[in-house]
Amino acid sequence: MQRGRVRKLFPASNTTEGFYSFFDYIMEPEGRKLYILKGGPGVGKSTFMREIENYVLEKGFHVEEFHCSSDPESLDAIAIPQLKVVLLDGTAPHIIDPKNPGVTDELIHLGDYFDKGKLSTKEETIIKLSKKKGKLFSIAYSQLKEARVAYDEWSGYVKDGLNFAAYKQAVNKLLKSVFEDVTDEKKEYGKSRHLFAIAITPKGLWSYIDSLLEPSMKIYIVEGMPGSGAKDALLAVANQAELLGLTTEQMHCPFEPEMLNMIIIPSTQAAVIYTPGFNDKLQGIIDKLQIVERIDFDSLLKWDSIEEYKAELEDAQNRWKQLVNKAIEHIAMAKEIHRELEQYYIDAMDFNDVKLKKQEVIDEIDRRINQNR
């Protein structure tokens, strides 16, 4: 049996608007079985999900991994679309509780399996570390908020050079190319799924875009500075897809979470990518991709209008970079505090009981597999 494939995304991100979550878009609730894992750091939530994931991958089922923006190697959730099964971390900052407990949703409290006596001896230290971790995130979000001001200022200078006629022509060309083989036969708007393909993490700007793109896909690359209209072009693609009744996966930008930096249209196997932030990962797979079109919106700008404010633009750009880097430093410091907290909980855990609970879930998934055959 061929092992299943893995797609990797972020269900939430640290952003210029604070912690921004799209957890509701992991999977539609109809027919879904949801396991909500609770418990403090180090109780094994991510490991629990990974072991379930490996089990179903070996059975040939595809899995979507949803990574944590505060630790991109850790999992916030996994989804098994073919089985309509989701396991997710329901603790802060993405607090999720069962809507239909005992029916479609099951709460698994891994905190029930630790020795509270061992933890009580470290109570003062744990409370102090938790408070410090929260403070570091607060500082990081404040810096990202300041970075957004500089980002918007940078964008404003670039917008002064927008050549609307050339921009409109480029967007129409992109729309025609993306949808040339699509006929308007749908009677309803297409559904949209909202997530992040890039997150601001302790490792910097991080993505798993290589897991989302396949050689068979038609790739449209969009480039340009903030304010050049490049991201607005992605919104135009998303809106057109919905009007045509096409389902889309819309990946949001952590610097402007209301905007997009990637769209995937599964039914047409097309992906439109705003490349800044993805470049490092893209370079490693670019030769395997089918690039249909590349549009550089900076080349359409009236640079004479921008040059007048060149010094101010560069200052805003530099302030943005500096503030983002400071925020990343504080998120990285928070991650180190989190690791300290994890160790106290790991030392107090009874992982044998966790293994028994994991086997219960595997048995339930096996029954679901048999029902679907």
Coordinates of C-alpha atoms in Angstrom, one line a residue:
M1 CA 0.0 0.0 0.0
Q2 CA 1.3 3.4 -0.9
R3 CA 1.9 5.8 2.0
G4 CA -0.4 8.8 2.1
R5 CA 0.7 12.3 1.2
V6 CA 1.1 15.2 3.7
R7 CA 0.1 18.9 3.2
K8 CA 1.4 21.4 5.7
L9 CA -0.3 24.7 6.6
F10 CA -0.8 27.2 9.4
P11 CA -4.3 27.5 10.9
A12 CA -3.2 30.7 12.7
S13 CA -0.3 33.2 12.8
N14 CA 1.3 35.9 14.8
T15 CA 0.4 39.0 12.8
T16 CA 0.4 42.7 12.8
E17 CA -3.2 42.4 14.1
G18 CA -2.0 40.1 17.0
F19 CA -2.8 36.4 17.0
Y20 CA -5.0 35.7 14.0
S21 CA -6.9 32.4 13.8
F22 CA -8.6 30.5 11.0
F23 CA -9.1 27.3 13.1
D24 CA -12.8 27.1 11.9
Y25 CA -11.6 26.4 8.4
I26 CA -9.6 23.3 9.2
M27 CA -12.5 21.2 8.2
E28 CA -16.2 21.8 7.7
P29 CA -18.3 20.4 10.6
E30 CA -20.7 18.3 8.5
G31 CA -20.0 14.6 9.2
R32 CA -16.8 15.5 11.0
K33 CA -15.4 13.6 14.0
L34 CA -13.4 16.1 16.1
Y35 CA -11.0 15.2 18.9
I36 CA -10.0 18.2 21.0
L37 CA -6.8 17.8 23.0
K38 CA -6.4 19.7 26.2
G39 CA -3.6 20.0 28.7
G40 CA -0.6 22.2 29.5
P41 CA 2.7 22.4 27.6
G42 CA 4.6 19.1 27.4
V43 CA 1.7 16.8 28.0
G44 CA 2.2 15.3 24.6
K45 CA -0.6 16.8 22.4
S46 CA 1.7 17.2 19.3
T47 CA 3.2 13.8 19.8
F48 CA -0.3 12.3 20.2
M49 CA -1.3 13.8 16.8
R50 CA 1.9 12.7 15.1
E51 CA 1.5 9.1 16.1
I52 CA -2.1 9.0 14.9
E53 CA -1.0 10.7 11.7
N54 CA 1.7 8.1 11.0
Y55 CA -0.8 5.3 11.6
V56 CA -3.2 6.6 8.9
L57 CA -0.5 7.6 6.5
E58 CA 0.7 4.0 6.6
K59 CA -2.9 3.0 5.7
G60 CA -2.7 5.1 2.6
F61 CA -4.7 8.1 3.8
H62 CA -3.7 11.7 3.1
V63 CA -3.2 14.0 6.0
E64 CA -3.2 17.8 6.4
E65 CA -0.8 19.0 9.1
F66 CA -1.5 22.4 10.7
H67 CA 1.6 23.8 12.3
C68 CA 2.0 26.1 15.3
S69 CA 3.2 29.6 14.4
S70 CA 4.9 29.9 17.8
D71 CA 6.8 26.7 17.0
P72 CA 6.6 25.6 13.3
E73 CA 7.9 22.1 14.1
S74 CA 5.0 21.5 16.5
L75 CA 1.4 20.6 15.5
D76 CA -1.8 22.6 16.3
A77 CA -3.9 20.1 14.4
I78 CA -4.1 17.3 11.9
A79 CA -7.0 16.6 9.5
I80 CA -7.7 13.3 7.6
P81 CA -10.0 14.6 4.8
Q82 CA -11.0 11.2 3.4
L83 CA -12.2 10.1 6.9
K84 CA -13.5 13.5 8.0
V85 CA -11.5 13.2 11.2
V86 CA -9.7 16.1 13.0
L87 CA -7.5 16.2 16.0
L88 CA -6.6 19.6 17.3
D89 CA -5.0 21.4 20.2
G90 CA -7.8 23.2 22.0
T91 CA -5.7 25.2 24.5
A92 CA -4.9 28.9 24.5
P93 CA -4.5 31.0 22.5
H94 CA -6.9 29.0 20.3
I95 CA -9.3 27.8 22.9
I96 CA -11.8 25.4 21.4
D97 CA -14.5 23.4 23.3
P98 CA -16.8 20.6 22.1
K99 CA -20.0 21.8 20.4
N100 CA -21.5 18.4 20.4
P101 CA -19.8 16.5 23.2
G102 CA -20.0 12.8 23.1
V103 CA -21.6 12.9 19.6
T104 CA -19.3 14.5 16.9
D105 CA -16.8 16.1 19.3
E106 CA -14.7 14.4 21.9
L107 CA -12.6 16.1 24.6
I108 CA -9.4 14.4 25.5
H109 CA -7.8 16.0 28.6
L110 CA -4.2 14.8 28.7
G111 CA -3.8 16.9 31.8
D112 CA -5.6 14.1 33.6
Y113 CA -2.5 11.9 33.2
F114 CA 0.0 14.0 35.2
D115 CA 1.1 13.8 38.8
K116 CA -0.3 17.0 40.3
G117 CA 1.9 16.4 43.4
K118 CA 5.1 16.8 41.3
L119 CA 3.7 20.0 39.6
S120 CA 2.7 21.6 43.0
T121 CA 6.4 21.7 44.1
K122 CA 7.1 23.8 41.0
E123 CA 4.0 26.0 41.2
E124 CA 5.8 29.3 41.8
T125 CA 8.2 28.7 39.0
I126 CA 5.5 27.6 36.5
I127 CA 3.4 30.7 37.3
K128 CA 6.4 33.0 36.9
L129 CA 7.4 31.4 33.6
S130 CA 3.9 31.5 32.2
K131 CA 3.6 35.2 33.1
K132 CA 6.9 35.9 31.4
K133 CA 5.9 34.0 28.3
G134 CA 2.7 36.1 28.0
K135 CA 4.7 39.3 28.5
L136 CA 7.1 38.4 25.7
F137 CA 4.2 37.7 23.3
S138 CA 2.6 41.0 24.3
I139 CA 5.8 42.9 23.5
A140 CA 6.1 41.0 20.1
Y141 CA 2.5 41.9 19.2
S142 CA 3.2 45.6 20.1
Q143 CA 6.2 45.6 17.8
L144 CA 4.3 43.9 15.0
K145 CA 1.6 46.6 15.4
E146 CA 4.2 49.3 15.0
A147 CA 5.6 47.4 12.0
R148 CA 2.2 47.6 10.4
V149 CA 2.3 51.4 10.6
A150 CA 5.7 51.5 8.8
Y151 CA 4.4 48.9 6.3
D152 CA 1.3 51.0 5.5
E153 CA 3.5 54.1 5.2
W154 CA 5.8 52.2 2.8
S155 CA 2.7 51.0 0.9
G156 CA 1.4 54.6 0.7
Y157 CA 4.5 55.9 -1.1
V158 CA 4.3 53.1 -3.6
K159 CA 0.6 53.7 -4.3
D160 CA 1.4 57.2 -5.4
G161 CA 3.1 55.7 -8.4
L162 CA 0.2 53.4 -9.3
N163 CA -0.5 53.4 -13.1
F164 CA -4.2 52.4 -12.9
A165 CA -4.6 51.8 -16.6
A166 CA -1.6 49.5 -16.8
Y167 CA -2.6 47.8 -13.5
K168 CA -6.1 47.1 -14.7
Q169 CA -4.8 45.7 -18.0
A170 CA -2.4 43.3 -16.1
V171 CA -5.2 42.1 -13.7
N172 CA -7.6 41.4 -16.6
K173 CA -4.8 39.5 -18.4
L174 CA -4.2 37.4 -15.2
L175 CA -7.9 36.7 -14.8
K176 CA -8.3 35.7 -18.4
S177 CA -5.3 33.3 -18.1
V178 CA -6.4 31.7 -14.8
F179 CA -10.0 31.2 -15.9
E180 CA -9.7 30.7 -19.6
D181 CA -10.9 27.0 -19.4
V182 CA -13.7 27.7 -16.9
T183 CA -17.3 28.0 -18.0
D184 CA -19.8 29.9 -15.8
E185 CA -22.3 27.1 -15.2
K186 CA -22.5 27.3 -11.4
K187 CA -25.7 28.6 -9.7
E188 CA -24.1 29.4 -6.3
Y189 CA -21.0 31.2 -5.1
G190 CA -17.9 29.0 -4.6
K191 CA -16.8 28.2 -1.1
S192 CA -13.6 29.7 0.3
R193 CA -11.3 28.2 2.8
H194 CA -9.0 30.6 4.7
L195 CA -5.6 29.7 6.2
F196 CA -2.0 30.8 6.3
A197 CA 0.8 29.4 4.1
I198 CA 3.3 31.7 5.7
A199 CA 3.6 32.5 9.4
I200 CA 5.7 34.8 11.5
T201 CA 7.5 32.3 13.8
P202 CA 10.5 32.1 16.1
K203 CA 12.5 31.0 13.0
G204 CA 11.4 34.1 11.1
L205 CA 9.0 34.1 8.2
W206 CA 8.3 30.4 7.6
S207 CA 6.3 28.4 5.1
Y208 CA 5.7 24.8 3.9
I209 CA 4.7 25.9 0.4
D210 CA 6.6 23.0 -1.1
S211 CA 4.1 20.6 0.4
L212 CA 1.2 22.5 -1.2
L213 CA 2.3 22.6 -4.8
E214 CA 2.4 19.8 -7.3
P215 CA 4.1 19.5 -10.7
S216 CA 0.7 19.2 -12.4
M217 CA -0.4 22.6 -11.1
K218 CA -0.5 25.7 -13.3
I219 CA 1.4 28.3 -11.4
Y220 CA 0.9 32.1 -11.7
I221 CA 3.5 34.2 -10.0
V222 CA 2.7 37.7 -8.8
E223 CA 5.4 40.1 -7.5
G224 CA 5.6 43.7 -6.3
M225 CA 6.1 45.9 -3.3
P226 CA 3.3 46.7 -0.8
G227 CA 1.1 49.2 -2.5
S228 CA 1.9 48.0 -6.1
G229 CA -1.5 46.3 -6.4
A230 CA -0.1 42.8 -6.4
K231 CA -2.1 41.6 -3.5
D232 CA -5.2 43.3 -4.8
A233 CA -4.8 41.2 -7.9
L234 CA -5.0 38.1 -5.8
L235 CA -8.2 39.3 -4.3
A236 CA -9.6 39.8 -7.8
V237 CA -8.7 36.2 -8.6
A238 CA -10.4 35.0 -5.4
N239 CA -13.6 37.1 -6.1
Q240 CA -13.8 35.8 -9.7
A241 CA -13.4 32.2 -8.6
E242 CA -16.2 32.6 -6.1
L243 CA -18.4 34.2 -8.8
L244 CA -17.8 31.2 -11.0
G245 CA -18.7 28.8 -8.3
L246 CA -15.2 27.5 -7.8
T247 CA -13.9 26.4 -4.3
T248 CA -10.7 28.1 -3.3
E249 CA -8.1 27.9 -0.6
Q250 CA -7.1 31.4 0.3
M251 CA -3.9 31.9 2.1
H252 CA -3.6 35.1 4.1
C253 CA -0.6 37.4 4.7
P254 CA 0.6 37.8 8.3
F255 CA 1.6 41.4 7.6
E256 CA -1.8 42.3 6.2
P257 CA -4.1 39.4 7.5
E258 CA -7.0 40.9 5.6
M259 CA -5.1 40.4 2.3
L260 CA -3.9 37.2 0.5
N261 CA -0.5 36.0 -0.6
M262 CA -1.7 32.8 -2.2
I263 CA -4.7 31.2 -3.8
I264 CA -5.2 27.5 -4.7
I265 CA -8.1 26.5 -7.0
P266 CA -8.3 22.7 -6.5
S267 CA -10.7 21.9 -9.3
T268 CA -8.6 23.6 -12.0
Q269 CA -5.2 22.7 -10.4
A270 CA -4.2 26.4 -10.4
A271 CA -2.2 28.4 -7.9
V272 CA -1.6 32.1 -7.8
I273 CA 1.3 33.1 -5.6
Y274 CA 2.5 36.4 -4.3
T275 CA 6.1 35.4 -4.0
P276 CA 7.7 37.7 -1.3
G277 CA 8.2 35.5 1.7
F278 CA 8.0 32.3 -0.3
N279 CA 11.2 32.8 -2.3
D280 CA 13.6 30.6 -0.3
K281 CA 11.2 27.6 -0.4
L282 CA 10.2 28.2 -4.0
Q283 CA 13.8 28.3 -5.3
G284 CA 14.2 24.7 -4.2
I285 CA 11.2 23.4 -6.3
I286 CA 10.9 26.1 -9.0
D287 CA 12.3 23.8 -11.7
K288 CA 9.6 21.2 -11.0
L289 CA 6.7 23.7 -11.4
Q290 CA 4.7 24.7 -14.4
I291 CA 5.0 28.5 -14.5
V292 CA 2.2 29.8 -16.7
E293 CA 2.7 33.5 -16.1
R294 CA 4.8 35.9 -14.0
I295 CA 3.6 39.5 -13.4
D296 CA 5.9 42.1 -11.8
F297 CA 3.6 44.9 -10.7
D298 CA 6.6 47.0 -9.7
S299 CA 7.4 47.3 -13.4
L300 CA 4.0 49.0 -14.0
L301 CA 4.6 51.8 -11.5
K302 CA 5.2 55.4 -12.4
W303 CA 8.6 55.7 -10.7
D304 CA 8.9 59.5 -11.1
S305 CA 6.1 59.8 -8.5
I306 CA 7.8 57.5 -6.1
E307 CA 11.4 58.8 -6.4
E308 CA 10.3 62.1 -4.8
Y309 CA 9.8 60.2 -1.5
K310 CA 12.6 57.7 -2.0
A311 CA 14.3 58.5 1.3
E312 CA 11.0 58.3 3.3
L313 CA 10.1 55.0 1.6
E314 CA 13.4 53.5 2.5
D315 CA 13.1 54.7 6.0
A316 CA 9.7 53.1 6.4
Q317 CA 10.9 49.9 4.8
N318 CA 13.9 49.8 7.2
R319 CA 11.7 50.5 10.3
W320 CA 9.3 47.7 9.2
K321 CA 12.2 45.2 8.9
Q322 CA 13.7 46.2 12.2
L323 CA 10.4 46.0 14.1
V324 CA 9.5 42.6 12.5
N325 CA 13.0 41.3 13.5
K326 CA 12.5 42.5 17.1
A327 CA 9.1 40.8 17.2
I328 CA 10.6 37.6 16.0
E329 CA 13.3 37.8 18.6
H330 CA 10.7 38.1 21.4
I331 CA 8.6 35.3 19.9
A332 CA 11.8 33.1 19.9
M333 CA 12.4 34.1 23.6
A334 CA 8.8 33.1 24.4
K335 CA 9.4 29.7 22.7
E336 CA 12.4 29.1 25.0
I337 CA 10.3 29.9 28.0
H338 CA 7.7 27.4 26.7
R339 CA 10.3 24.7 26.4
E340 CA 11.2 25.3 30.1
L341 CA 7.5 24.9 31.0
E342 CA 7.2 21.8 28.9
Q343 CA 10.0 20.1 30.9
Y344 CA 8.1 20.4 34.2
Y345 CA 5.0 18.9 32.7
I346 CA 7.0 16.1 30.9
D347 CA 8.6 15.1 34.2
A348 CA 5.1 14.8 35.8
M349 CA 3.4 12.9 33.0
D350 CA 2.3 9.3 33.0
F351 CA 2.7 8.6 29.3
N352 CA 1.5 5.0 29.7
D353 CA -2.0 6.2 30.2
V354 CA -1.6 8.5 27.2
K355 CA -0.7 5.5 25.1
L356 CA -3.8 3.7 26.1
K357 CA -5.9 6.7 25.2
K358 CA -4.1 7.0 21.8
Q359 CA -5.0 3.3 21.1
E360 CA -8.7 4.0 21.8
V361 CA -8.6 6.8 19.2
I362 CA -6.9 4.5 16.7
D363 CA -9.5 1.8 17.3
E364 CA -12.3 4.4 16.6
I365 CA -10.5 5.5 13.4
D366 CA -10.2 1.9 12.3
R367 CA -14.0 1.5 12.7
R368 CA -14.5 4.7 10.6
I369 CA -12.1 3.2 8.0
N370 CA -14.2 0.0 7.8
Q371 CA -17.4 2.0 7.6
N372 CA -16.1 3.9 4.6
R373 CA -15.0 0.8 2.6

